[in-house]
Amino acid sequence: MAYAYRCGTCRTTSPAAPNRRSAEDECNRHRNLVHGGHIPDGEEITSTDDGGQFIRLSTIGLFFAGCAVLALIGFIRAHL
Ligand SMILES: [Zn+2]
């Protein structure tokens, strides 16, 4: 089972962690780094039986990010 830390304030989810402790470490790191040690609203540790789902979701995200970059490059070239 994989775990992930989700911050509802930042609307982000950490990469899948192999155990709950790792996800909690990520939680503390995120709180300190992004929120100055405060506890953000809507945070949670999520677990999933399908750890591969995170990989598939991040792959889809990378695909759309790549498309966005290519579209931006095309837009810039068309207007220069
Ligand atoms: Zn956050």
PDB file of N, CA and C and ligand atoms in Angstrom:
ATOM      1  N   MET A   1       0.849  -1.191   0.000  1.00  0.00           N
ATOM      2  CA  MET A   1       0.000   0.000   0.000  1.00  0.00           C
ATOM      3  C   MET A   1       0.885   1.242   0.000  1.00  0.00           C
ATOM      4  N   ALA A   2       0.514   2.208  -0.792  1.00  0.00           N
ATOM      5  CA  ALA A   2       1.283   3.443  -0.865  1.00  0.00           C
ATOM      6  C   ALA A   2       0.518   4.559  -0.157  1.00  0.00           C
ATOM      7  N   TYR A   3       1.266   5.534   0.305  1.00  0.00           N
ATOM      8  CA  TYR A   3       0.672   6.673   0.986  1.00  0.00           C
ATOM      9  C   TYR A   3       1.124   7.953   0.304  1.00  0.00           C
ATOM     10  N   ALA A   4       0.308   8.994   0.459  1.00  0.00           N
ATOM     11  CA  ALA A   4       0.689  10.289  -0.091  1.00  0.00           C
ATOM     12  C   ALA A   4       0.179  11.378   0.825  1.00  0.00           C
ATOM     13  N   TYR A   5       0.899  12.477   0.871  1.00  0.00           N
ATOM     14  CA  TYR A   5       0.469  13.633   1.643  1.00  0.00           C
ATOM     15  C   TYR A   5      -0.213  14.617   0.704  1.00  0.00           C
ATOM     16  N   ARG A   6      -1.419  15.052   1.081  1.00  0.00           N
ATOM     17  CA  ARG A   6      -2.134  16.022   0.261  1.00  0.00           C
ATOM     18  C   ARG A   6      -2.331  17.296   1.058  1.00  0.00           C
ATOM     19  N   CYS A   7      -1.979  18.438   0.459  1.00  0.00           N
ATOM     20  CA  CYS A   7      -2.200  19.740   1.071  1.00  0.00           C
ATOM     21  C   CYS A   7      -3.371  20.407   0.343  1.00  0.00           C
ATOM     22  N   GLY A   8      -4.489  20.556   1.050  1.00  0.00           N
ATOM     23  CA  GLY A   8      -5.680  21.156   0.456  1.00  0.00           C
ATOM     24  C   GLY A   8      -5.506  22.631   0.162  1.00  0.00           C
ATOM     25  N   THR A   9      -4.645  23.305   0.920  1.00  0.00           N
ATOM     26  CA  THR A   9      -4.410  24.734   0.705  1.00  0.00           C
ATOM     27  C   THR A   9      -3.645  24.960  -0.589  1.00  0.00           C
ATOM     28  N   CYS A  10      -2.605  24.169  -0.805  1.00  0.00           N
ATOM     29  CA  CYS A  10      -1.786  24.299  -2.014  1.00  0.00           C
ATOM     30  C   CYS A  10      -2.380  23.501  -3.178  1.00  0.00           C
ATOM     31  N   ARG A  11      -3.349  22.638  -2.868  1.00  0.00           N
ATOM     32  CA  ARG A  11      -3.957  21.767  -3.877  1.00  0.00           C
ATOM     33  C   ARG A  11      -2.893  20.918  -4.569  1.00  0.00           C
ATOM     34  N   THR A  12      -2.034  20.338  -3.750  1.00  0.00           N
ATOM     35  CA  THR A  12      -0.988  19.470  -4.284  1.00  0.00           C
ATOM     36  C   THR A  12      -0.988  18.147  -3.528  1.00  0.00           C
ATOM     37  N   THR A  13      -0.477  17.123  -4.164  1.00  0.00           N
ATOM     38  CA  THR A  13      -0.309  15.811  -3.551  1.00  0.00           C
ATOM     39  C   THR A  13       1.128  15.382  -3.757  1.00  0.00           C
ATOM     40  N   SER A  14       1.740  14.888  -2.685  1.00  0.00           N
ATOM     41  CA  SER A  14       3.129  14.437  -2.783  1.00  0.00           C
ATOM     42  C   SER A  14       3.212  13.194  -3.653  1.00  0.00           C
ATOM     43  N   PRO A  15       4.407  12.897  -4.133  1.00  0.00           N
ATOM     44  CA  PRO A  15       4.584  11.593  -4.791  1.00  0.00           C
ATOM     45  C   PRO A  15       4.262  10.480  -3.793  1.00  0.00           C
ATOM     46  N   ALA A  16       3.892   9.317  -4.292  1.00  0.00           N
ATOM     47  CA  ALA A  16       3.545   8.190  -3.422  1.00  0.00           C
ATOM     48  C   ALA A  16       4.732   7.806  -2.555  1.00  0.00           C
ATOM     49  N   ALA A  17       4.462   7.602  -1.266  1.00  0.00           N
ATOM     50  CA  ALA A  17       5.497   7.172  -0.326  1.00  0.00           C
ATOM     51  C   ALA A  17       5.250   5.709   0.011  1.00  0.00           C
ATOM     52  N   PRO A  18       6.316   4.948   0.286  1.00  0.00           N
ATOM     53  CA  PRO A  18       6.150   3.511   0.514  1.00  0.00           C
ATOM     54  C   PRO A  18       5.446   3.180   1.821  1.00  0.00           C
ATOM     55  N   ASN A  19       5.445   4.115   2.788  1.00  0.00           N
ATOM     56  CA  ASN A  19       4.771   3.846   4.057  1.00  0.00           C
ATOM     57  C   ASN A  19       4.243   5.152   4.657  1.00  0.00           C
ATOM     58  N   ARG A  20       3.396   5.000   5.670  1.00  0.00           N
ATOM     59  CA  ARG A  20       2.747   6.167   6.267  1.00  0.00           C
ATOM     60  C   ARG A  20       3.773   7.119   6.890  1.00  0.00           C
ATOM     61  N   ARG A  21       4.804   6.560   7.502  1.00  0.00           N
ATOM     62  CA  ARG A  21       5.826   7.370   8.156  1.00  0.00           C
ATOM     63  C   ARG A  21       6.499   8.306   7.135  1.00  0.00           C
ATOM     64  N   SER A  22       6.780   7.792   5.957  1.00  0.00           N
ATOM     65  CA  SER A  22       7.404   8.612   4.923  1.00  0.00           C
ATOM     66  C   SER A  22       6.473   9.741   4.495  1.00  0.00           C
ATOM     67  N   ALA A  23       5.168   9.428   4.401  1.00  0.00           N
ATOM     68  CA  ALA A  23       4.191  10.451   4.018  1.00  0.00           C
ATOM     69  C   ALA A  23       4.096  11.512   5.114  1.00  0.00           C
ATOM     70  N   GLU A  24       4.187  11.089   6.383  1.00  0.00           N
ATOM     71  CA  GLU A  24       4.142  12.048   7.500  1.00  0.00           C
ATOM     72  C   GLU A  24       5.394  12.924   7.508  1.00  0.00           C
ATOM     73  N   ASP A  25       6.530  12.345   7.155  1.00  0.00           N
ATOM     74  CA  ASP A  25       7.755  13.130   7.037  1.00  0.00           C
ATOM     75  C   ASP A  25       7.590  14.207   5.970  1.00  0.00           C
ATOM     76  N   GLU A  26       6.985  13.821   4.865  1.00  0.00           N
ATOM     77  CA  GLU A  26       6.729  14.765   3.785  1.00  0.00           C
ATOM     78  C   GLU A  26       5.769  15.857   4.248  1.00  0.00           C
ATOM     79  N   CYS A  27       4.773  15.460   5.056  1.00  0.00           N
ATOM     80  CA  CYS A  27       3.819  16.404   5.634  1.00  0.00           C
ATOM     81  C   CYS A  27       4.560  17.471   6.449  1.00  0.00           C
ATOM     82  N   ASN A  28       5.441  17.022   7.354  1.00  0.00           N
ATOM     83  CA  ASN A  28       6.181  17.957   8.205  1.00  0.00           C
ATOM     84  C   ASN A  28       7.104  18.841   7.378  1.00  0.00           C
ATOM     85  N   ARG A  29       7.732  18.255   6.367  1.00  0.00           N
ATOM     86  CA  ARG A  29       8.639  19.014   5.511  1.00  0.00           C
ATOM     87  C   ARG A  29       7.859  20.107   4.782  1.00  0.00           C
ATOM     88  N   HIS A  30       6.689  19.738   4.253  1.00  0.00           N
ATOM     89  CA  HIS A  30       5.871  20.697   3.514  1.00  0.00           C
ATOM     90  C   HIS A  30       5.378  21.816   4.429  1.00  0.00           C
ATOM     91  N   ARG A  31       4.916  21.442   5.635  1.00  0.00           N
ATOM     92  CA  ARG A  31       4.445  22.457   6.595  1.00  0.00           C
ATOM     93  C   ARG A  31       5.538  23.479   6.876  1.00  0.00           C
ATOM     94  N   ASN A  32       6.732  22.987   7.150  1.00  0.00           N
ATOM     95  CA  ASN A  32       7.820  23.883   7.509  1.00  0.00           C
ATOM     96  C   ASN A  32       8.297  24.709   6.324  1.00  0.00           C
ATOM     97  N   LEU A  33       8.397  24.072   5.168  1.00  0.00           N
ATOM     98  CA  LEU A  33       8.958  24.731   3.994  1.00  0.00           C
ATOM     99  C   LEU A  33       7.989  25.747   3.396  1.00  0.00           C
ATOM    100  N   VAL A  34       6.727  25.357   3.259  1.00  0.00           N
ATOM    101  CA  VAL A  34       5.756  26.182   2.531  1.00  0.00           C
ATOM    102  C   VAL A  34       4.912  27.032   3.465  1.00  0.00           C
ATOM    103  N   HIS A  35       4.593  26.493   4.658  1.00  0.00           N
ATOM    104  CA  HIS A  35       3.645  27.186   5.526  1.00  0.00           C
ATOM    105  C   HIS A  35       4.274  27.677   6.823  1.00  0.00           C
ATOM    106  N   GLY A  36       5.596  27.743   6.874  1.00  0.00           N
ATOM    107  CA  GLY A  36       6.273  28.284   8.049  1.00  0.00           C
ATOM    108  C   GLY A  36       5.930  27.546   9.329  1.00  0.00           C
ATOM    109  N   GLY A  37       5.670  26.246   9.242  1.00  0.00           N
ATOM    110  CA  GLY A  37       5.377  25.439  10.417  1.00  0.00           C
ATOM    111  C   GLY A  37       3.902  25.407  10.774  1.00  0.00           C
ATOM    112  N   HIS A  38       3.086  26.233  10.120  1.00  0.00           N
ATOM    113  CA  HIS A  38       1.642  26.211  10.386  1.00  0.00           C
ATOM    114  C   HIS A  38       1.019  24.971   9.753  1.00  0.00           C
ATOM    115  N   ILE A  39      -0.149  24.602  10.260  1.00  0.00           N
ATOM    116  CA  ILE A  39      -0.869  23.445   9.723  1.00  0.00           C
ATOM    117  C   ILE A  39      -1.880  23.954   8.705  1.00  0.00           C
ATOM    118  N   PRO A  40      -1.692  23.649   7.435  1.00  0.00           N
ATOM    119  CA  PRO A  40      -2.607  24.146   6.409  1.00  0.00           C
ATOM    120  C   PRO A  40      -3.974  23.466   6.472  1.00  0.00           C
ATOM    121  N   ASP A  41      -5.004  24.177   6.036  1.00  0.00           N
ATOM    122  CA  ASP A  41      -6.353  23.611   5.987  1.00  0.00           C
ATOM    123  C   ASP A  41      -6.418  22.506   4.939  1.00  0.00           C
ATOM    124  N   GLY A  42      -7.191  21.493   5.248  1.00  0.00           N
ATOM    125  CA  GLY A  42      -7.500  20.474   4.252  1.00  0.00           C
ATOM    126  C   GLY A  42      -6.366  19.524   3.936  1.00  0.00           C
ATOM    127  N   GLU A  43      -5.420  19.366   4.871  1.00  0.00           N
ATOM    128  CA  GLU A  43      -4.341  18.427   4.569  1.00  0.00           C
ATOM    129  C   GLU A  43      -4.748  17.033   5.014  1.00  0.00           C
ATOM    130  N   GLU A  44      -4.210  16.036   4.361  1.00  0.00           N
ATOM    131  CA  GLU A  44      -4.521  14.653   4.716  1.00  0.00           C
ATOM    132  C   GLU A  44      -3.435  13.722   4.205  1.00  0.00           C
ATOM    133  N   ILE A  45      -3.353  12.594   4.904  1.00  0.00           N
ATOM    134  CA  ILE A  45      -2.511  11.490   4.427  1.00  0.00           C
ATOM    135  C   ILE A  45      -3.458  10.514   3.744  1.00  0.00           C
ATOM    136  N   THR A  46      -3.253  10.279   2.490  1.00  0.00           N
ATOM    137  CA  THR A  46      -4.124   9.362   1.769  1.00  0.00           C
ATOM    138  C   THR A  46      -3.391   8.049   1.532  1.00  0.00           C
ATOM    139  N   SER A  47      -4.148   6.988   1.498  1.00  0.00           N
ATOM    140  CA  SER A  47      -3.552   5.684   1.213  1.00  0.00           C
ATOM    141  C   SER A  47      -4.273   5.086   0.019  1.00  0.00           C
ATOM    142  N   THR A  48      -3.570   4.243  -0.649  1.00  0.00           N
ATOM    143  CA  THR A  48      -4.179   3.607  -1.805  1.00  0.00           C
ATOM    144  C   THR A  48      -3.632   2.204  -1.950  1.00  0.00           C
ATOM    145  N   ASP A  49      -4.493   1.304  -2.370  1.00  0.00           N
ATOM    146  CA  ASP A  49      -4.046  -0.055  -2.653  1.00  0.00           C
ATOM    147  C   ASP A  49      -3.324  -0.108  -3.984  1.00  0.00           C
ATOM    148  N   ASP A  50      -3.601   0.887  -4.811  1.00  0.00           N
ATOM    149  CA  ASP A  50      -3.031   0.917  -6.146  1.00  0.00           C
ATOM    150  C   ASP A  50      -1.974   2.018  -6.235  1.00  0.00           C
ATOM    151  N   GLY A  51      -0.755   1.693  -5.827  1.00  0.00           N
ATOM    152  CA  GLY A  51       0.306   2.694  -5.876  1.00  0.00           C
ATOM    153  C   GLY A  51       0.601   3.159  -7.283  1.00  0.00           C
ATOM    154  N   GLY A  52       0.270   2.325  -8.273  1.00  0.00           N
ATOM    155  CA  GLY A  52       0.529   2.698  -9.651  1.00  0.00           C
ATOM    156  C   GLY A  52      -0.340   3.841 -10.129  1.00  0.00           C
ATOM    157  N   GLN A  53      -1.452   4.085  -9.427  1.00  0.00           N
ATOM    158  CA  GLN A  53      -2.350   5.157  -9.847  1.00  0.00           C
ATOM    159  C   GLN A  53      -1.633   6.502  -9.805  1.00  0.00           C
ATOM    160  N   PHE A  54      -0.804   6.710  -8.789  1.00  0.00           N
ATOM    161  CA  PHE A  54      -0.086   7.976  -8.686  1.00  0.00           C
ATOM    162  C   PHE A  54       0.861   8.144  -9.867  1.00  0.00           C
ATOM    163  N   ILE A  55       1.478   7.043 -10.250  1.00  0.00           N
ATOM    164  CA  ILE A  55       2.410   7.103 -11.375  1.00  0.00           C
ATOM    165  C   ILE A  55       1.651   7.435 -12.648  1.00  0.00           C
ATOM    166  N   ARG A  56       0.484   6.790 -12.844  1.00  0.00           N
ATOM    167  CA  ARG A  56      -0.303   7.079 -14.042  1.00  0.00           C
ATOM    168  C   ARG A  56      -0.779   8.521 -14.050  1.00  0.00           C
ATOM    169  N   LEU A  57      -1.243   9.017 -12.893  1.00  0.00           N
ATOM    170  CA  LEU A  57      -1.720  10.400 -12.824  1.00  0.00           C
ATOM    171  C   LEU A  57      -0.588  11.368 -13.112  1.00  0.00           C
ATOM    172  N   SER A  58       0.592  11.103 -12.564  1.00  0.00           N
ATOM    173  CA  SER A  58       1.704  12.017 -12.809  1.00  0.00           C
ATOM    174  C   SER A  58       2.146  11.935 -14.262  1.00  0.00           C
ATOM    175  N   THR A  59       2.018  10.758 -14.880  1.00  0.00           N
ATOM    176  CA  THR A  59       2.358  10.627 -16.290  1.00  0.00           C
ATOM    177  C   THR A  59       1.398  11.450 -17.143  1.00  0.00           C
ATOM    178  N   ILE A  60       0.111  11.390 -16.810  1.00  0.00           N
ATOM    179  CA  ILE A  60      -0.885  12.189 -17.532  1.00  0.00           C
ATOM    180  C   ILE A  60      -0.581  13.677 -17.328  1.00  0.00           C
ATOM    181  N   GLY A  61      -0.237  14.051 -16.107  1.00  0.00           N
ATOM    182  CA  GLY A  61       0.101  15.445 -15.815  1.00  0.00           C
ATOM    183  C   GLY A  61       1.292  15.914 -16.628  1.00  0.00           C
ATOM    184  N   LEU A  62       2.318  15.058 -16.725  1.00  0.00           N
ATOM    185  CA  LEU A  62       3.501  15.400 -17.513  1.00  0.00           C
ATOM    186  C   LEU A  62       3.138  15.558 -18.986  1.00  0.00           C
ATOM    187  N   PHE A  63       2.236  14.705 -19.474  1.00  0.00           N
ATOM    188  CA  PHE A  63       1.814  14.767 -20.864  1.00  0.00           C
ATOM    189  C   PHE A  63       1.169  16.121 -21.156  1.00  0.00           C
ATOM    190  N   PHE A  64       0.235  16.529 -20.295  1.00  0.00           N
ATOM    191  CA  PHE A  64      -0.443  17.803 -20.523  1.00  0.00           C
ATOM    192  C   PHE A  64       0.514  18.980 -20.332  1.00  0.00           C
ATOM    193  N   ALA A  65       1.445  18.848 -19.389  1.00  0.00           N
ATOM    194  CA  ALA A  65       2.438  19.904 -19.198  1.00  0.00           C
ATOM    195  C   ALA A  65       3.296  20.031 -20.458  1.00  0.00           C
ATOM    196  N   GLY A  66       3.672  18.881 -21.029  1.00  0.00           N
ATOM    197  CA  GLY A  66       4.448  18.892 -22.270  1.00  0.00           C
ATOM    198  C   GLY A  66       3.676  19.542 -23.397  1.00  0.00           C
ATOM    199  N   CYS A  67       2.390  19.226 -23.511  1.00  0.00           N
ATOM    200  CA  CYS A  67       1.542  19.838 -24.545  1.00  0.00           C
ATOM    201  C   CYS A  67       1.461  21.348 -24.342  1.00  0.00           C
ATOM    202  N   ALA A  68       1.334  21.769 -23.102  1.00  0.00           N
ATOM    203  CA  ALA A  68       1.232  23.198 -22.815  1.00  0.00           C
ATOM    204  C   ALA A  68       2.514  23.917 -23.224  1.00  0.00           C
ATOM    205  N   VAL A  69       3.668  23.307 -22.942  1.00  0.00           N
ATOM    206  CA  VAL A  69       4.950  23.911 -23.303  1.00  0.00           C
ATOM    207  C   VAL A  69       5.072  24.002 -24.827  1.00  0.00           C
ATOM    208  N   LEU A  70       4.699  22.932 -25.532  1.00  0.00           N
ATOM    209  CA  LEU A  70       4.771  22.938 -26.993  1.00  0.00           C
ATOM    210  C   LEU A  70       3.834  23.996 -27.579  1.00  0.00           C
ATOM    211  N   ALA A  71       2.629  24.120 -27.012  1.00  0.00           N
ATOM    212  CA  ALA A  71       1.677  25.120 -27.484  1.00  0.00           C
ATOM    213  C   ALA A  71       2.233  26.519 -27.260  1.00  0.00           C
ATOM    214  N   LEU A  72       2.873  26.725 -26.118  1.00  0.00           N
ATOM    215  CA  LEU A  72       3.455  28.032 -25.787  1.00  0.00           C
ATOM    216  C   LEU A  72       4.580  28.372 -26.761  1.00  0.00           C
ATOM    217  N   ILE A  73       5.440  27.383 -27.061  1.00  0.00           N
ATOM    218  CA  ILE A  73       6.532  27.601 -28.014  1.00  0.00           C
ATOM    219  C   ILE A  73       5.964  27.959 -29.397  1.00  0.00           C
ATOM    220  N   GLY A  74       4.908  27.229 -29.806  1.00  0.00           N
ATOM    221  CA  GLY A  74       4.267  27.514 -31.082  1.00  0.00           C
ATOM    222  C   GLY A  74       3.673  28.904 -31.117  1.00  0.00           C
ATOM    223  N   PHE A  75       3.073  29.316 -30.026  1.00  0.00           N
ATOM    224  CA  PHE A  75       2.455  30.635 -29.922  1.00  0.00           C
ATOM    225  C   PHE A  75       3.536  31.724 -30.035  1.00  0.00           C
ATOM    226  N   ILE A  76       4.642  31.530 -29.318  1.00  0.00           N
ATOM    227  CA  ILE A  76       5.724  32.527 -29.337  1.00  0.00           C
ATOM    228  C   ILE A  76       6.325  32.634 -30.741  1.00  0.00           C
ATOM    229  N   ARG A  77       6.569  31.482 -31.373  1.00  0.00           N
ATOM    230  CA  ARG A  77       7.145  31.489 -32.741  1.00  0.00           C
ATOM    231  C   ARG A  77       6.202  32.172 -33.726  1.00  0.00           C
ATOM    232  N   ALA A  78       4.899  31.953 -33.577  1.00  0.00           N
ATOM    233  CA  ALA A  78       3.926  32.521 -34.511  1.00  0.00           C
ATOM    234  C   ALA A  78       3.827  34.028 -34.380  1.00  0.00           C
ATOM    235  N   HIS A  79       4.202  34.537 -33.212  1.00  0.00           N
ATOM    236  CA  HIS A  79       4.040  35.967 -32.964  1.00  0.00           C
ATOM    237  C   HIS A  79       5.357  36.723 -32.949  1.00  0.00           C
ATOM    238  N   LEU A  80       6.448  36.099 -33.391  1.00  0.00           N
ATOM    239  CA  LEU A  80       7.728  36.800 -33.454  1.00  0.00           C
ATOM    240  C   LEU A  80       8.107  37.086 -34.903  1.00  0.00           C
TER     241      LEU A  80
HETATM  242 ZN    ZN B   1       0.641  23.510   1.353  1.00  0.00          ZN
END
